[in-house]
C-alpha cells in the first residue's frame, strides 16, 4: 500500500490517499478548500487512473472535512465516520464562519458509522479502526499492521499532540488514548499525522510531552 500526502487549506491539514497495487484508492480526511486544491487532487487521481473506493474521516473538525462534499459529488463513494463525532461534523459551518472561511461547504452526513475494532477493507487496502477520543469525542485512527503504519489525524504529532480546547476535547481522555492505544502499537509503526511531518511510535514514546 502506498500513502500519498497533500497539505491543504489555510490550516495546513494533511490529506491522505491510500493506494493499492490495483489502483484502488481510499481518501482520508480531504482538506481541500480552494478550487486549485480540489483540482490538484482530481488531477492526481485521474493521471494515475485510480478508482476511489471510500472516503474516511478520522474526526469531524472543520479542516479535515473541507473536501467531503467535493469528494462525494465527484466520486459518489460512501463516507465513514464514528457516530460520536457527528456533532463535531455538524459544527463545521459555524466553525468556518469563526475563521472567516466563507467558501466552506457543509459535509454530507456519513453513509456508514465505524466502530472500535472494526476492519475496513477496500480492494487490498485494509485498516483496523482504533477509537482514540480526546481531541474530538469520536476520533478514530486507521491502523495497518501489515504496512506498519497508522493514519492518526490529530491524536499524536511529531513532538506534540492534539489540542483539547475545542468542544468535546479532554486532556485526560487524550492522554489515555495515546498511552493506552497509540503507544501499544509497535515502536516501528510510522505515524501519518493530521498536521506536520510523520513520526514513529518509538520516537514519541521516548520524548512526547504527553508523557510529562
Short mmCIF file of C-alpha atoms in Angstrom, two decimals, residues 3-17 26-32 37 41 55-59 61-67 139 142 150-154 156-158 191-199:
data_model
loop_
_atom_site.label_atom_id
_atom_site.label_comp_id
_atom_site.label_asym_id
_atom_site.label_seq_id
_atom_site.Cartn_x
_atom_site.Cartn_y
_atom_site.Cartn_z
CA UNK A 3 0.44 6.56 1.06
CA UNK A 4 0.36 9.93 -0.71
CA UNK A 5 0.09 13.14 1.30
CA UNK A 6 -1.29 16.52 0.28
CA UNK A 7 -1.26 19.56 2.58
CA UNK A 8 -4.35 21.69 2.05
CA UNK A 9 -6.32 24.73 3.23
CA UNK A 10 -5.34 27.72 5.38
CA UNK A 11 -4.98 25.44 8.44
CA UNK A 12 -2.37 23.30 6.63
CA UNK A 13 -4.13 19.97 7.12
CA UNK A 14 -2.69 16.73 5.76
CA UNK A 15 -4.94 14.82 3.37
CA UNK A 16 -4.02 11.21 2.61
CA UNK A 17 -4.55 8.80 -0.25
CA UNK A 26 -9.19 5.44 -0.23
CA UNK A 27 -9.27 9.15 0.57
CA UNK A 28 -8.73 10.06 4.23
CA UNK A 29 -9.57 13.50 5.70
CA UNK A 30 -9.86 15.54 2.49
CA UNK A 31 -8.99 19.08 3.50
CA UNK A 32 -9.13 20.62 0.02
CA UNK A 37 -6.58 22.17 -4.27
CA UNK A 41 -6.49 16.04 -6.09
CA UNK A 55 -13.95 8.42 1.98
CA UNK A 56 -12.79 8.10 5.60
CA UNK A 57 -12.74 10.78 8.29
CA UNK A 58 -10.63 10.37 11.43
CA UNK A 59 -12.87 13.02 13.00
CA UNK A 61 -13.23 19.02 12.67
CA UNK A 62 -13.55 21.69 10.02
CA UNK A 63 -10.11 21.36 8.44
CA UNK A 64 -10.44 17.59 7.97
CA UNK A 65 -13.83 17.68 6.23
CA UNK A 66 -13.49 20.66 3.90
CA UNK A 67 -13.35 18.38 0.86
CA UNK A 139 -11.85 10.47 16.93
CA UNK A 142 -6.68 3.86 10.90
CA UNK A 150 -1.22 4.43 11.24
CA UNK A 151 -3.10 7.42 9.86
CA UNK A 152 -3.94 9.14 13.11
CA UNK A 153 -5.49 12.53 12.38
CA UNK A 154 -4.94 14.92 15.27
CA UNK A 156 -0.42 12.37 18.01
CA UNK A 157 2.03 14.73 16.32
CA UNK A 158 5.80 14.75 15.99
CA UNK A 191 2.56 7.71 12.18
CA UNK A 192 0.97 9.87 9.50
CA UNK A 193 -0.25 12.99 11.27
CA UNK A 194 -3.07 15.43 10.58
CA UNK A 195 -0.61 18.34 10.57
CA UNK A 196 3.14 18.46 10.12
CA UNK A 197 5.65 15.69 9.43
CA UNK A 198 5.48 11.95 10.03
CA UNK A 199 6.92 10.34 13.14
#
